[in-house]
């Protein structure tokens, strides 16, 4: 195994753990939806930025899905794995393929990722979990979580941009 690949796997494992912890430890319960708002989304976005679409998507999906399993939301774990993984994939693809890495590029990527989260949970709750239109009740809480993820990850972007994952040294 190449050193670069081993380093990416190690960083992916660390970011998956950080995603899980950020999701589980720092959360605000929402009694109406029996869910919670968390700051895990900011780490999900950073997974895509730091690791790119493949490793970032896996780290985000595994960390978020694991948080659901450990918190007792077993029915959400596969849904969360796909949605959060897709969020990081989208961010990673946008960052990888856009020539300019201006701040607004990160904002656009983050907003698109969070729209995937809000829409993804609505569609999955309405169809797969059988909640129908009552699934719309979780949209406001998901929008608050999305806003928090965008704001916090945006504040961390200047730090993250200085990390070179290939060498794990600050630029």
PDB file of C-alpha atoms in Angstrom:
ATOM      1  CA  UNK A   1       0.000   0.000   0.000  1.00  0.00           C
ATOM      2  CA  UNK A   2       1.369   3.402  -0.930  1.00  0.00           C
ATOM      3  CA  UNK A   3       2.157   5.861   1.850  1.00  0.00           C
ATOM      4  CA  UNK A   4      -0.231   8.443   0.363  1.00  0.00           C
ATOM      5  CA  UNK A   5      -3.114   5.970   0.317  1.00  0.00           C
ATOM      6  CA  UNK A   6      -2.390   4.818   3.866  1.00  0.00           C
ATOM      7  CA  UNK A   7      -2.300   8.437   5.023  1.00  0.00           C
ATOM      8  CA  UNK A   8      -5.658   9.161   3.364  1.00  0.00           C
ATOM      9  CA  UNK A   9      -7.217   6.085   4.988  1.00  0.00           C
ATOM     10  CA  UNK A  10      -5.868   7.169   8.378  1.00  0.00           C
ATOM     11  CA  UNK A  11      -7.175  10.722   7.994  1.00  0.00           C
ATOM     12  CA  UNK A  12     -10.508   9.331   6.760  1.00  0.00           C
ATOM     13  CA  UNK A  13     -10.771   7.168   9.891  1.00  0.00           C
ATOM     14  CA  UNK A  14      -9.987  10.171  12.095  1.00  0.00           C
ATOM     15  CA  UNK A  15     -12.556  12.338  10.319  1.00  0.00           C
ATOM     16  CA  UNK A  16     -15.150   9.542  10.559  1.00  0.00           C
ATOM     17  CA  UNK A  17     -14.538   9.425  14.308  1.00  0.00           C
ATOM     18  CA  UNK A  18     -14.741  13.220  14.542  1.00  0.00           C
ATOM     19  CA  UNK A  19     -18.009  13.175  12.584  1.00  0.00           C
ATOM     20  CA  UNK A  20     -19.457  10.567  14.923  1.00  0.00           C
ATOM     21  CA  UNK A  21     -18.391  12.480  18.038  1.00  0.00           C
ATOM     22  CA  UNK A  22     -19.544  15.866  16.710  1.00  0.00           C
ATOM     23  CA  UNK A  23     -22.904  14.334  15.832  1.00  0.00           C
ATOM     24  CA  UNK A  24     -23.456  12.570  19.147  1.00  0.00           C
ATOM     25  CA  UNK A  25     -21.888  14.814  21.749  1.00  0.00           C
ATOM     26  CA  UNK A  26     -22.872  18.278  20.617  1.00  0.00           C
ATOM     27  CA  UNK A  27     -26.591  18.087  19.883  1.00  0.00           C
ATOM     28  CA  UNK A  28     -29.881  19.762  20.713  1.00  0.00           C
ATOM     29  CA  UNK A  29     -32.889  17.402  21.063  1.00  0.00           C
ATOM     30  CA  UNK A  30     -36.029  18.207  19.061  1.00  0.00           C
ATOM     31  CA  UNK A  31     -38.962  16.559  20.899  1.00  0.00           C
ATOM     32  CA  UNK A  32     -41.458  17.167  18.081  1.00  0.00           C
ATOM     33  CA  UNK A  33     -39.437  15.069  15.611  1.00  0.00           C
ATOM     34  CA  UNK A  34     -37.770  12.766  18.173  1.00  0.00           C
ATOM     35  CA  UNK A  35     -34.491  13.725  16.539  1.00  0.00           C
ATOM     36  CA  UNK A  36     -31.812  16.275  17.261  1.00  0.00           C
ATOM     37  CA  UNK A  37     -29.812  19.098  15.722  1.00  0.00           C
ATOM     38  CA  UNK A  38     -26.063  18.480  15.742  1.00  0.00           C
ATOM     39  CA  UNK A  39     -22.855  19.980  14.423  1.00  0.00           C
ATOM     40  CA  UNK A  40     -21.787  16.833  12.611  1.00  0.00           C
ATOM     41  CA  UNK A  41     -22.615  18.468   9.279  1.00  0.00           C
ATOM     42  CA  UNK A  42     -19.692  20.847   9.596  1.00  0.00           C
ATOM     43  CA  UNK A  43     -17.322  17.850   9.784  1.00  0.00           C
ATOM     44  CA  UNK A  44     -19.188  16.163   6.897  1.00  0.00           C
ATOM     45  CA  UNK A  45     -18.516  19.225   4.736  1.00  0.00           C
ATOM     46  CA  UNK A  46     -14.885  19.299   5.828  1.00  0.00           C
ATOM     47  CA  UNK A  47     -14.537  15.598   4.934  1.00  0.00           C
ATOM     48  CA  UNK A  48     -15.301  16.466   1.318  1.00  0.00           C
ATOM     49  CA  UNK A  49     -12.941  19.435   1.333  1.00  0.00           C
ATOM     50  CA  UNK A  50      -9.989  17.672   2.977  1.00  0.00           C
ATOM     51  CA  UNK A  51     -10.281  14.174   1.481  1.00  0.00           C
ATOM     52  CA  UNK A  52     -12.135  14.681  -1.787  1.00  0.00           C
ATOM     53  CA  UNK A  53     -15.187  12.811  -3.015  1.00  0.00           C
ATOM     54  CA  UNK A  54     -14.261   9.151  -2.428  1.00  0.00           C
ATOM     55  CA  UNK A  55     -12.490   9.084   0.932  1.00  0.00           C
ATOM     56  CA  UNK A  56     -14.463  12.104   2.158  1.00  0.00           C
ATOM     57  CA  UNK A  57     -17.762  10.470   1.243  1.00  0.00           C
ATOM     58  CA  UNK A  58     -16.812   7.267   3.023  1.00  0.00           C
ATOM     59  CA  UNK A  59     -15.580   9.090   6.135  1.00  0.00           C
ATOM     60  CA  UNK A  60     -18.703  11.248   6.345  1.00  0.00           C
ATOM     61  CA  UNK A  61     -21.088   8.362   5.705  1.00  0.00           C
ATOM     62  CA  UNK A  62     -19.415   5.955   8.115  1.00  0.00           C
ATOM     63  CA  UNK A  63     -19.054   8.519  10.907  1.00  0.00           C
ATOM     64  CA  UNK A  64     -22.622   9.782  10.620  1.00  0.00           C
ATOM     65  CA  UNK A  65     -24.124   6.318  10.221  1.00  0.00           C
ATOM     66  CA  UNK A  66     -22.177   5.088  13.231  1.00  0.00           C
ATOM     67  CA  UNK A  67     -23.537   7.988  15.287  1.00  0.00           C
ATOM     68  CA  UNK A  68     -27.084   6.929  14.402  1.00  0.00           C
ATOM     69  CA  UNK A  69     -26.348   3.324  15.367  1.00  0.00           C
ATOM     70  CA  UNK A  70     -24.777   4.284  18.684  1.00  0.00           C
ATOM     71  CA  UNK A  71     -27.543   6.773  19.507  1.00  0.00           C
ATOM     72  CA  UNK A  72     -30.291   4.208  18.896  1.00  0.00           C
ATOM     73  CA  UNK A  73     -31.579   5.578  15.578  1.00  0.00           C
ATOM     74  CA  UNK A  74     -30.954   2.264  13.827  1.00  0.00           C
ATOM     75  CA  UNK A  75     -33.639   2.827  11.167  1.00  0.00           C
ATOM     76  CA  UNK A  76     -31.831   6.013  10.092  1.00  0.00           C
ATOM     77  CA  UNK A  77     -28.294   4.565   9.890  1.00  0.00           C
ATOM     78  CA  UNK A  78     -28.413   3.393   6.243  1.00  0.00           C
ATOM     79  CA  UNK A  79     -30.252   6.552   5.176  1.00  0.00           C
ATOM     80  CA  UNK A  80     -27.740   8.711   7.016  1.00  0.00           C
ATOM     81  CA  UNK A  81     -24.800   6.793   5.550  1.00  0.00           C
ATOM     82  CA  UNK A  82     -26.027   7.544   2.023  1.00  0.00           C
ATOM     83  CA  UNK A  83     -27.128  11.150   2.599  1.00  0.00           C
ATOM     84  CA  UNK A  84     -24.056  12.291   4.555  1.00  0.00           C
ATOM     85  CA  UNK A  85     -21.739  10.390   2.237  1.00  0.00           C
ATOM     86  CA  UNK A  86     -23.377  12.035  -0.768  1.00  0.00           C
ATOM     87  CA  UNK A  87     -23.011  15.441   0.887  1.00  0.00           C
ATOM     88  CA  UNK A  88     -19.240  14.991   1.183  1.00  0.00           C
ATOM     89  CA  UNK A  89     -19.020  13.568  -2.355  1.00  0.00           C
ATOM     90  CA  UNK A  90     -20.734  16.674  -3.768  1.00  0.00           C
ATOM     91  CA  UNK A  91     -18.487  19.018  -1.794  1.00  0.00           C
ATOM     92  CA  UNK A  92     -15.409  17.028  -2.804  1.00  0.00           C
ATOM     93  CA  UNK A  93     -16.351  17.020  -6.493  1.00  0.00           C
ATOM     94  CA  UNK A  94     -17.056  20.743  -6.566  1.00  0.00           C
ATOM     95  CA  UNK A  95     -13.829  21.622  -4.765  1.00  0.00           C
ATOM     96  CA  UNK A  96     -11.821  19.200  -6.925  1.00  0.00           C
ATOM     97  CA  UNK A  97     -13.253  20.339 -10.267  1.00  0.00           C
ATOM     98  CA  UNK A  98     -13.623  24.096  -9.827  1.00  0.00           C
ATOM     99  CA  UNK A  99     -10.470  25.884 -10.869  1.00  0.00           C
ATOM    100  CA  UNK A 100     -10.897  28.765  -8.452  1.00  0.00           C
ATOM    101  CA  UNK A 101     -11.003  28.040  -4.743  1.00  0.00           C
ATOM    102  CA  UNK A 102     -12.513  31.315  -3.708  1.00  0.00           C
ATOM    103  CA  UNK A 103     -14.567  31.448  -0.524  1.00  0.00           C
ATOM    104  CA  UNK A 104     -17.849  31.517  -2.452  1.00  0.00           C
ATOM    105  CA  UNK A 105     -16.951  28.146  -4.027  1.00  0.00           C
ATOM    106  CA  UNK A 106     -16.944  26.598  -0.566  1.00  0.00           C
ATOM    107  CA  UNK A 107     -20.222  28.306   0.287  1.00  0.00           C
ATOM    108  CA  UNK A 108     -21.918  27.073  -2.900  1.00  0.00           C
ATOM    109  CA  UNK A 109     -20.620  23.541  -2.314  1.00  0.00           C
ATOM    110  CA  UNK A 110     -21.798  23.612   1.306  1.00  0.00           C
ATOM    111  CA  UNK A 111     -25.253  24.947   0.416  1.00  0.00           C
ATOM    112  CA  UNK A 112     -25.718  22.255  -2.243  1.00  0.00           C
ATOM    113  CA  UNK A 113     -24.608  19.583   0.229  1.00  0.00           C
ATOM    114  CA  UNK A 114     -27.040  20.810   2.859  1.00  0.00           C
ATOM    115  CA  UNK A 115     -29.881  20.884   0.337  1.00  0.00           C
ATOM    116  CA  UNK A 116     -29.118  17.208  -0.278  1.00  0.00           C
ATOM    117  CA  UNK A 117     -29.395  16.616   3.458  1.00  0.00           C
ATOM    118  CA  UNK A 118     -32.709  18.436   3.906  1.00  0.00           C
ATOM    119  CA  UNK A 119     -34.267  16.973   0.767  1.00  0.00           C
ATOM    120  CA  UNK A 120     -32.789  13.526   1.318  1.00  0.00           C
ATOM    121  CA  UNK A 121     -34.171  13.141   4.815  1.00  0.00           C
ATOM    122  CA  UNK A 122     -37.563  14.456   3.745  1.00  0.00           C
ATOM    123  CA  UNK A 123     -37.826  12.011   0.834  1.00  0.00           C
ATOM    124  CA  UNK A 124     -36.564   9.057   2.877  1.00  0.00           C
ATOM    125  CA  UNK A 125     -38.814   9.791   5.863  1.00  0.00           C
ATOM    126  CA  UNK A 126     -41.836  10.351   3.623  1.00  0.00           C
ATOM    127  CA  UNK A 127     -41.328   7.209   1.532  1.00  0.00           C
ATOM    128  CA  UNK A 128     -38.984   4.630   3.078  1.00  0.00           C
ATOM    129  CA  UNK A 129     -40.055   5.214   6.668  1.00  0.00           C
ATOM    130  CA  UNK A 130     -43.691   5.764   5.669  1.00  0.00           C
ATOM    131  CA  UNK A 131     -44.231   9.133   7.376  1.00  0.00           C
ATOM    132  CA  UNK A 132     -45.851  10.677   4.301  1.00  0.00           C
ATOM    133  CA  UNK A 133     -46.232  14.440   4.317  1.00  0.00           C
ATOM    134  CA  UNK A 134     -45.761  14.575   8.087  1.00  0.00           C
ATOM    135  CA  UNK A 135     -42.061  14.184   7.282  1.00  0.00           C
ATOM    136  CA  UNK A 136     -42.159  17.886   6.385  1.00  0.00           C
ATOM    137  CA  UNK A 137     -42.188  18.584  10.123  1.00  0.00           C
ATOM    138  CA  UNK A 138     -38.468  17.808  10.278  1.00  0.00           C
ATOM    139  CA  UNK A 139     -37.554  20.312   7.553  1.00  0.00           C
ATOM    140  CA  UNK A 140     -37.217  23.382   9.853  1.00  0.00           C
ATOM    141  CA  UNK A 141     -34.889  21.544  12.264  1.00  0.00           C
ATOM    142  CA  UNK A 142     -32.862  20.213   9.324  1.00  0.00           C
ATOM    143  CA  UNK A 143     -32.577  23.742   7.906  1.00  0.00           C
ATOM    144  CA  UNK A 144     -31.259  24.997  11.254  1.00  0.00           C
ATOM    145  CA  UNK A 145     -28.740  22.160  11.319  1.00  0.00           C
ATOM    146  CA  UNK A 146     -27.791  22.967   7.718  1.00  0.00           C
ATOM    147  CA  UNK A 147     -27.208  26.631   8.519  1.00  0.00           C
ATOM    148  CA  UNK A 148     -25.058  25.685  11.488  1.00  0.00           C
ATOM    149  CA  UNK A 149     -23.022  23.270   9.383  1.00  0.00           C
ATOM    150  CA  UNK A 150     -22.401  25.903   6.733  1.00  0.00           C
ATOM    151  CA  UNK A 151     -21.445  28.634   9.206  1.00  0.00           C
ATOM    152  CA  UNK A 152     -19.129  26.489  11.332  1.00  0.00           C
ATOM    153  CA  UNK A 153     -17.410  24.811   8.380  1.00  0.00           C
ATOM    154  CA  UNK A 154     -16.983  28.232   6.712  1.00  0.00           C
ATOM    155  CA  UNK A 155     -15.219  29.496   9.814  1.00  0.00           C
ATOM    156  CA  UNK A 156     -12.870  26.486   9.704  1.00  0.00           C
ATOM    157  CA  UNK A 157     -12.060  26.671   5.978  1.00  0.00           C
ATOM    158  CA  UNK A 158      -9.039  28.994   6.373  1.00  0.00           C
ATOM    159  CA  UNK A 159      -7.465  26.433   8.725  1.00  0.00           C
ATOM    160  CA  UNK A 160      -8.404  23.418   6.615  1.00  0.00           C
ATOM    161  CA  UNK A 161      -7.064  25.010   3.411  1.00  0.00           C
ATOM    162  CA  UNK A 162      -3.617  25.049   5.017  1.00  0.00           C
ATOM    163  CA  UNK A 163      -3.559  21.268   5.486  1.00  0.00           C
ATOM    164  CA  UNK A 164      -1.907  19.214   2.773  1.00  0.00           C
ATOM    165  CA  UNK A 165      -3.364  15.728   3.188  1.00  0.00           C
ATOM    166  CA  UNK A 166      -0.611  14.219   1.063  1.00  0.00           C
ATOM    167  CA  UNK A 167       2.002  15.136   3.655  1.00  0.00           C
ATOM    168  CA  UNK A 168      -0.228  16.070   6.596  1.00  0.00           C
ATOM    169  CA  UNK A 169       1.766  19.256   7.063  1.00  0.00           C
ATOM    170  CA  UNK A 170       0.624  22.864   7.144  1.00  0.00           C
ATOM    171  CA  UNK A 171       1.379  24.802   3.974  1.00  0.00           C
TER     172      UNK A 171
END
